[in-house]
């Protein structure tokens, strides 16, 4: 498996590099498909027989979305661009097209799970960026914003179903992050890349810790899980919270509808209560010593957050 794994890994990361040199949307579409096939190869290599069902589901759905995207680009008419956007969300597993992500991700190994929730989002987002500035995409900006906000709301709501199970919470938290990543893309590719790299880092740490403990259960992960988990979720005053604050006020300065900003704010509050409920359900299951440790760490991070406000 060693040679095959490194060969597939090289082609996988080469596909990201190749996307930089694509001069047409059809070339980018080809790179997107190359990336999908290599990802499936890595999933089968790492997951073995248990990952075959997930691989087949992923292949069928992604192939369907890819064909529709290609036809919508060839036909080049206004309604086709709406279909194009919906199918790109299908590739991301976002908005109304999130349905396939839980069934595919729950049977994946740690490595494949990280790739699915992390790196596999990169190329579709870059395709969004190409569409916005090369295919009159600004005329469809409102539709894209609606889907980004819907992803935020849906991710926060569905997370309640899987409270206590880190894998489930990560799946729907990635749906919420998909919305924030979309808004960061509207502020510029540089800011999107910054947010995306931080997102990948915290996601990697969480999944790496899970692989060490051999579990996606928060209680078994213990105290360190909570610190990284809340940082990843953007709970104030942890690190990613300030990214969200910057995005919110930047959208306000760009003149985004006040109603949409209120919905964005309420979706964030909803997600916060989900994480707070998750925290309480696990906090009172800890020993007295563990509860004191969690309390003092959260207290210290809140003090640091207050200091950051004045920087």
Tab-separated table of C-alpha atoms in Angstrom:
chain	number	residue	atom	x	y	z
A	1	UNK	CA	0.000	0.000	0.000
A	2	UNK	CA	2.948	2.343	0.564
A	3	UNK	CA	3.783	2.972	-3.105
A	4	UNK	CA	0.129	3.266	-4.125
A	5	UNK	CA	-0.639	5.622	-1.260
A	6	UNK	CA	2.221	8.003	-2.039
A	7	UNK	CA	1.442	7.889	-5.766
A	8	UNK	CA	-2.194	8.792	-5.177
A	9	UNK	CA	-1.186	11.439	-2.633
A	10	UNK	CA	1.201	13.056	-5.131
A	11	UNK	CA	-1.470	13.202	-7.849
A	12	UNK	CA	-4.014	14.452	-5.294
A	13	UNK	CA	-1.925	17.439	-4.229
A	14	UNK	CA	-0.743	17.970	-7.809
A	15	UNK	CA	-4.393	18.486	-8.808
A	16	UNK	CA	-4.542	21.526	-6.502
A	17	UNK	CA	-1.406	22.932	-8.121
A	18	UNK	CA	-2.753	22.165	-11.590
A	19	UNK	CA	-5.902	24.199	-10.897
A	20	UNK	CA	-3.778	27.358	-10.639
A	21	UNK	CA	-2.746	27.023	-14.292
A	22	UNK	CA	-6.226	26.370	-15.694
A	23	UNK	CA	-7.148	29.058	-18.228
A	24	UNK	CA	-10.725	27.890	-18.867
A	25	UNK	CA	-13.655	26.615	-16.852
A	26	UNK	CA	-13.603	23.367	-18.815
A	27	UNK	CA	-9.989	22.792	-17.824
A	28	UNK	CA	-10.910	23.500	-14.212
A	29	UNK	CA	-13.815	21.072	-14.484
A	30	UNK	CA	-11.368	18.386	-15.643
A	31	UNK	CA	-9.071	19.082	-12.667
A	32	UNK	CA	-12.082	18.873	-10.350
A	33	UNK	CA	-12.883	15.412	-11.713
A	34	UNK	CA	-9.259	14.284	-11.487
A	35	UNK	CA	-9.247	15.379	-7.856
A	36	UNK	CA	-12.445	13.414	-7.184
A	37	UNK	CA	-11.111	10.155	-8.669
A	38	UNK	CA	-7.815	10.387	-6.790
A	39	UNK	CA	-9.674	11.130	-3.550
A	40	UNK	CA	-11.749	7.980	-4.078
A	41	UNK	CA	-8.545	6.015	-4.592
A	42	UNK	CA	-7.163	7.294	-1.291
A	43	UNK	CA	-10.419	6.454	0.504
A	44	UNK	CA	-10.349	2.864	-0.781
A	45	UNK	CA	-6.670	2.462	0.111
A	46	UNK	CA	-7.051	3.798	3.643
A	47	UNK	CA	-10.501	2.510	4.551
A	48	UNK	CA	-10.452	-0.897	2.912
A	49	UNK	CA	-13.663	-2.896	2.548
A	50	UNK	CA	-15.616	-0.795	5.065
A	51	UNK	CA	-15.236	2.329	2.920
A	52	UNK	CA	-16.559	0.758	-0.312
A	53	UNK	CA	-20.195	1.700	0.329
A	54	UNK	CA	-19.256	5.306	1.126
A	55	UNK	CA	-17.003	5.425	-1.934
A	56	UNK	CA	-19.803	4.245	-4.221
A	57	UNK	CA	-22.252	6.799	-2.821
A	58	UNK	CA	-19.692	9.563	-3.200
A	59	UNK	CA	-18.795	8.514	-6.755
A	60	UNK	CA	-22.402	8.307	-7.991
A	61	UNK	CA	-23.457	11.641	-6.498
A	62	UNK	CA	-20.312	13.530	-7.480
A	63	UNK	CA	-20.468	12.171	-11.030
A	64	UNK	CA	-24.089	13.281	-11.311
A	65	UNK	CA	-23.261	16.791	-10.066
A	66	UNK	CA	-20.272	16.981	-12.415
A	67	UNK	CA	-22.321	16.069	-15.484
A	68	UNK	CA	-24.975	18.661	-14.653
A	69	UNK	CA	-22.265	21.309	-14.115
A	70	UNK	CA	-20.742	20.495	-17.504
A	71	UNK	CA	-24.103	20.679	-19.291
A	72	UNK	CA	-24.992	23.973	-17.587
A	73	UNK	CA	-21.686	25.475	-18.762
A	74	UNK	CA	-22.174	24.223	-22.326
A	75	UNK	CA	-25.780	25.439	-22.588
A	76	UNK	CA	-24.802	28.861	-21.169
A	77	UNK	CA	-28.235	30.235	-20.256
A	78	UNK	CA	-29.412	32.080	-17.165
A	79	UNK	CA	-31.405	29.268	-15.540
A	80	UNK	CA	-28.485	26.928	-16.197
A	81	UNK	CA	-26.286	29.061	-13.947
A	82	UNK	CA	-28.693	28.521	-11.041
A	83	UNK	CA	-28.353	24.781	-11.639
A	84	UNK	CA	-24.571	25.245	-11.804
A	85	UNK	CA	-24.555	26.919	-8.377
A	86	UNK	CA	-26.785	24.252	-6.808
A	87	UNK	CA	-24.588	21.457	-8.173
A	88	UNK	CA	-21.439	23.151	-6.867
A	89	UNK	CA	-23.102	23.214	-3.456
A	90	UNK	CA	-23.805	19.529	-4.060
A	91	UNK	CA	-20.092	18.916	-4.548
A	92	UNK	CA	-19.379	20.840	-1.356
A	93	UNK	CA	-22.170	19.129	0.559
A	94	UNK	CA	-23.673	22.498	1.454
A	95	UNK	CA	-27.072	24.174	1.707
A	96	UNK	CA	-29.980	21.977	0.508
A	97	UNK	CA	-27.505	19.470	-0.945
A	98	UNK	CA	-25.987	18.460	2.401
A	99	UNK	CA	-27.968	15.213	2.586
A	100	UNK	CA	-25.185	12.920	1.348
A	101	UNK	CA	-22.442	14.077	3.724
A	102	UNK	CA	-23.524	12.294	6.969
A	103	UNK	CA	-24.128	8.919	5.293
A	104	UNK	CA	-20.783	9.063	3.469
A	105	UNK	CA	-18.618	10.460	6.267
A	106	UNK	CA	-19.716	8.285	9.207
A	107	UNK	CA	-18.064	5.135	7.837
A	108	UNK	CA	-14.790	6.769	6.735
A	109	UNK	CA	-11.461	6.357	8.486
A	110	UNK	CA	-9.840	9.363	10.202
A	111	UNK	CA	-7.653	10.354	7.234
A	112	UNK	CA	-10.456	10.192	4.647
A	113	UNK	CA	-12.809	11.987	7.029
A	114	UNK	CA	-10.331	14.873	7.252
A	115	UNK	CA	-9.952	15.084	3.482
A	116	UNK	CA	-13.727	15.063	2.947
A	117	UNK	CA	-14.476	17.835	5.450
A	118	UNK	CA	-11.317	19.790	4.667
A	119	UNK	CA	-9.329	19.742	1.442
A	120	UNK	CA	-12.208	18.548	-0.745
A	121	UNK	CA	-13.898	21.918	-0.226
A	122	UNK	CA	-11.052	23.914	-1.772
A	123	UNK	CA	-11.509	23.384	-5.522
A	124	UNK	CA	-15.316	23.895	-5.565
A	125	UNK	CA	-14.837	27.196	-3.723
A	126	UNK	CA	-12.230	28.296	-6.272
A	127	UNK	CA	-14.741	27.338	-8.983
A	128	UNK	CA	-17.222	29.647	-7.232
A	129	UNK	CA	-14.653	32.437	-7.407
A	130	UNK	CA	-14.046	31.845	-11.138
A	131	UNK	CA	-17.798	31.866	-11.749
A	132	UNK	CA	-18.312	35.127	-9.854
A	133	UNK	CA	-15.808	37.125	-11.859
A	134	UNK	CA	-15.881	35.415	-15.278
A	135	UNK	CA	-19.464	34.317	-15.928
A	136	UNK	CA	-21.522	37.317	-14.863
A	137	UNK	CA	-21.740	35.620	-11.518
A	138	UNK	CA	-22.331	38.880	-9.647
A	139	UNK	CA	-25.874	38.766	-11.010
A	140	UNK	CA	-26.360	35.531	-9.056
A	141	UNK	CA	-24.702	36.796	-5.890
A	142	UNK	CA	-27.985	37.012	-3.981
A	143	UNK	CA	-28.734	33.354	-4.690
A	144	UNK	CA	-25.267	32.344	-3.511
A	145	UNK	CA	-25.579	34.426	-0.325
A	146	UNK	CA	-28.929	32.765	0.412
A	147	UNK	CA	-27.294	29.325	0.155
A	148	UNK	CA	-24.373	30.378	2.359
A	149	UNK	CA	-26.775	31.605	5.054
A	150	UNK	CA	-28.930	28.488	4.712
A	151	UNK	CA	-25.795	26.388	5.282
A	152	UNK	CA	-25.091	28.331	8.474
A	153	UNK	CA	-28.630	27.908	9.808
A	154	UNK	CA	-28.874	24.239	8.835
A	155	UNK	CA	-25.461	23.416	10.294
A	156	UNK	CA	-26.399	24.972	13.629
A	157	UNK	CA	-29.788	23.266	13.785
A	158	UNK	CA	-28.683	19.776	12.734
A	159	UNK	CA	-25.772	19.868	15.167
A	160	UNK	CA	-28.264	19.452	18.021
A	161	UNK	CA	-29.107	15.967	16.753
A	162	UNK	CA	-25.520	14.770	17.189
A	163	UNK	CA	-24.574	16.509	20.440
A	164	UNK	CA	-22.164	14.231	22.322
A	165	UNK	CA	-20.780	12.611	19.166
A	166	UNK	CA	-17.813	14.562	17.840
A	167	UNK	CA	-17.937	13.063	14.351
A	168	UNK	CA	-21.555	14.152	13.903
A	169	UNK	CA	-20.922	17.594	15.359
A	170	UNK	CA	-17.895	18.057	13.083
A	171	UNK	CA	-19.946	17.132	10.012
A	172	UNK	CA	-22.565	19.780	10.676
A	173	UNK	CA	-20.075	22.297	12.011
A	174	UNK	CA	-18.277	21.977	8.683
A	175	UNK	CA	-21.610	22.883	7.094
A	176	UNK	CA	-21.670	26.068	9.198
A	177	UNK	CA	-18.048	26.791	8.323
A	178	UNK	CA	-18.965	26.348	4.669
A	179	UNK	CA	-21.216	29.387	5.011
A	180	UNK	CA	-18.464	31.438	6.653
A	181	UNK	CA	-15.961	30.301	4.025
A	182	UNK	CA	-18.360	31.464	1.341
A	183	UNK	CA	-18.648	34.914	2.895
A	184	UNK	CA	-14.872	35.104	3.332
A	185	UNK	CA	-14.531	34.395	-0.405
A	186	UNK	CA	-16.703	37.441	-1.122
A	187	UNK	CA	-14.156	39.544	0.790
A	188	UNK	CA	-11.273	38.326	-1.382
A	189	UNK	CA	-9.263	35.206	-2.148
A	190	UNK	CA	-6.498	36.202	0.292
A	191	UNK	CA	-8.880	36.363	3.239
A	192	UNK	CA	-10.570	33.147	2.119
A	193	UNK	CA	-7.215	31.345	2.062
A	194	UNK	CA	-6.381	32.641	5.555
A	195	UNK	CA	-9.702	31.430	6.969
A	196	UNK	CA	-9.436	28.127	5.109
A	197	UNK	CA	-5.912	27.396	6.371
A	198	UNK	CA	-6.931	28.052	9.988
A	199	UNK	CA	-10.025	25.885	9.480
A	200	UNK	CA	-7.856	23.052	8.126
A	201	UNK	CA	-5.419	23.376	11.024
A	202	UNK	CA	-8.024	23.103	13.797
A	203	UNK	CA	-9.881	20.339	11.956
A	204	UNK	CA	-6.631	18.392	11.626
A	205	UNK	CA	-5.839	18.755	15.337
A	206	UNK	CA	-9.302	17.539	16.351
A	207	UNK	CA	-9.233	14.523	14.049
A	208	UNK	CA	-5.622	13.737	14.964
A	209	UNK	CA	-6.540	13.711	18.665
A	210	UNK	CA	-9.477	11.461	17.828
A	211	UNK	CA	-7.161	9.040	16.032
A	212	UNK	CA	-4.874	8.930	19.096
A	213	UNK	CA	-7.757	8.151	21.455
A	214	UNK	CA	-9.344	5.900	18.826
A	215	UNK	CA	-12.696	7.588	19.309
A	216	UNK	CA	-14.831	10.513	18.212
A	217	UNK	CA	-16.383	10.745	21.679
A	218	UNK	CA	-15.782	14.008	23.536
A	219	UNK	CA	-15.737	12.376	26.946
A	220	UNK	CA	-12.994	9.965	25.970
A	221	UNK	CA	-10.974	12.763	24.377
A	222	UNK	CA	-11.084	14.665	27.621
A	223	UNK	CA	-9.995	18.145	28.536
A	224	UNK	CA	-7.795	19.022	25.546
A	225	UNK	CA	-10.678	18.229	23.189
A	226	UNK	CA	-12.709	21.066	24.641
A	227	UNK	CA	-9.998	23.660	24.046
A	228	UNK	CA	-9.389	22.736	20.426
A	229	UNK	CA	-13.077	22.086	19.832
A	230	UNK	CA	-14.199	25.541	20.980
A	231	UNK	CA	-11.391	27.172	19.019
A	232	UNK	CA	-12.546	25.325	15.902
A	233	UNK	CA	-16.172	26.288	16.449
A	234	UNK	CA	-15.374	29.973	16.795
A	235	UNK	CA	-16.905	30.287	20.247
A	236	UNK	CA	-15.955	33.638	21.856
A	237	UNK	CA	-13.297	34.530	22.700
A	238	UNK	CA	-11.406	31.763	20.945
A	239	UNK	CA	-9.331	32.319	17.836
A	240	UNK	CA	-11.790	31.714	14.980
A	241	UNK	CA	-14.408	33.903	16.643
A	242	UNK	CA	-12.419	36.959	15.569
A	243	UNK	CA	-12.464	35.797	11.956
A	244	UNK	CA	-16.256	35.697	12.144
A	245	UNK	CA	-16.409	39.157	13.719
A	246	UNK	CA	-14.226	40.562	10.928
A	247	UNK	CA	-16.406	38.924	8.253
A	248	UNK	CA	-19.595	40.262	9.854
A	249	UNK	CA	-18.419	43.879	10.025
A	250	UNK	CA	-16.817	43.694	6.573
A	251	UNK	CA	-20.135	42.568	5.096
A	252	UNK	CA	-21.834	45.410	6.965
A	253	UNK	CA	-19.391	47.918	5.461
A	254	UNK	CA	-19.997	46.455	1.990
A	255	UNK	CA	-23.691	47.238	2.383
A	256	UNK	CA	-25.133	43.754	2.795
A	257	UNK	CA	-28.833	43.812	3.632
A	258	UNK	CA	-29.526	44.446	7.323
A	259	UNK	CA	-32.040	41.602	7.307
A	260	UNK	CA	-29.396	39.151	6.028
A	261	UNK	CA	-26.924	40.377	8.635
A	262	UNK	CA	-29.518	39.785	11.372
A	263	UNK	CA	-30.121	36.256	10.046
A	264	UNK	CA	-26.351	35.696	9.973
A	265	UNK	CA	-26.080	36.899	13.572
A	266	UNK	CA	-28.990	34.733	14.758
A	267	UNK	CA	-27.525	31.674	13.007
A	268	UNK	CA	-24.259	32.259	14.868
A	269	UNK	CA	-26.118	32.582	18.180
A	270	UNK	CA	-27.979	29.354	17.430
A	271	UNK	CA	-24.704	27.544	16.780
A	272	UNK	CA	-23.246	28.983	19.979
A	273	UNK	CA	-26.100	27.519	22.051
A	274	UNK	CA	-25.513	24.145	20.389
A	275	UNK	CA	-21.856	24.206	21.440
A	276	UNK	CA	-22.792	25.447	24.911
A	277	UNK	CA	-25.258	22.575	25.312
A	278	UNK	CA	-22.544	20.171	24.179
A	279	UNK	CA	-20.170	21.698	26.715
A	280	UNK	CA	-22.647	21.382	29.608
A	281	UNK	CA	-23.618	17.798	28.757
A	282	UNK	CA	-19.964	16.751	28.932
A	283	UNK	CA	-18.836	19.167	31.658
A	284	UNK	CA	-21.034	17.629	34.347
A	285	UNK	CA	-19.863	14.150	33.358
A	286	UNK	CA	-16.304	15.060	34.319
A	287	UNK	CA	-14.852	14.559	37.754
A	288	UNK	CA	-14.773	17.500	40.179
A	289	UNK	CA	-11.078	18.032	39.426
A	290	UNK	CA	-11.789	17.979	35.689
A	291	UNK	CA	-14.603	20.535	36.059
A	292	UNK	CA	-12.316	22.891	37.969
A	293	UNK	CA	-9.673	22.564	35.266
A	294	UNK	CA	-12.148	23.331	32.478
A	295	UNK	CA	-13.543	26.293	34.426
A	296	UNK	CA	-10.147	27.943	34.896
A	297	UNK	CA	-9.068	27.437	31.309
A	298	UNK	CA	-12.321	28.916	29.964
A	299	UNK	CA	-11.983	31.795	32.440
A	300	UNK	CA	-8.410	32.531	31.305
A	301	UNK	CA	-9.371	32.418	27.624
A	302	UNK	CA	-12.230	34.840	28.261
A	303	UNK	CA	-9.787	37.245	29.908
A	304	UNK	CA	-7.524	36.939	26.867
A	305	UNK	CA	-10.517	37.630	24.658
A	306	UNK	CA	-11.247	40.855	26.527
A	307	UNK	CA	-7.635	41.935	25.999
A	308	UNK	CA	-7.900	41.237	22.255
A	309	UNK	CA	-10.855	43.623	21.954
A	310	UNK	CA	-8.602	46.569	22.772
A	311	UNK	CA	-5.702	45.553	20.477
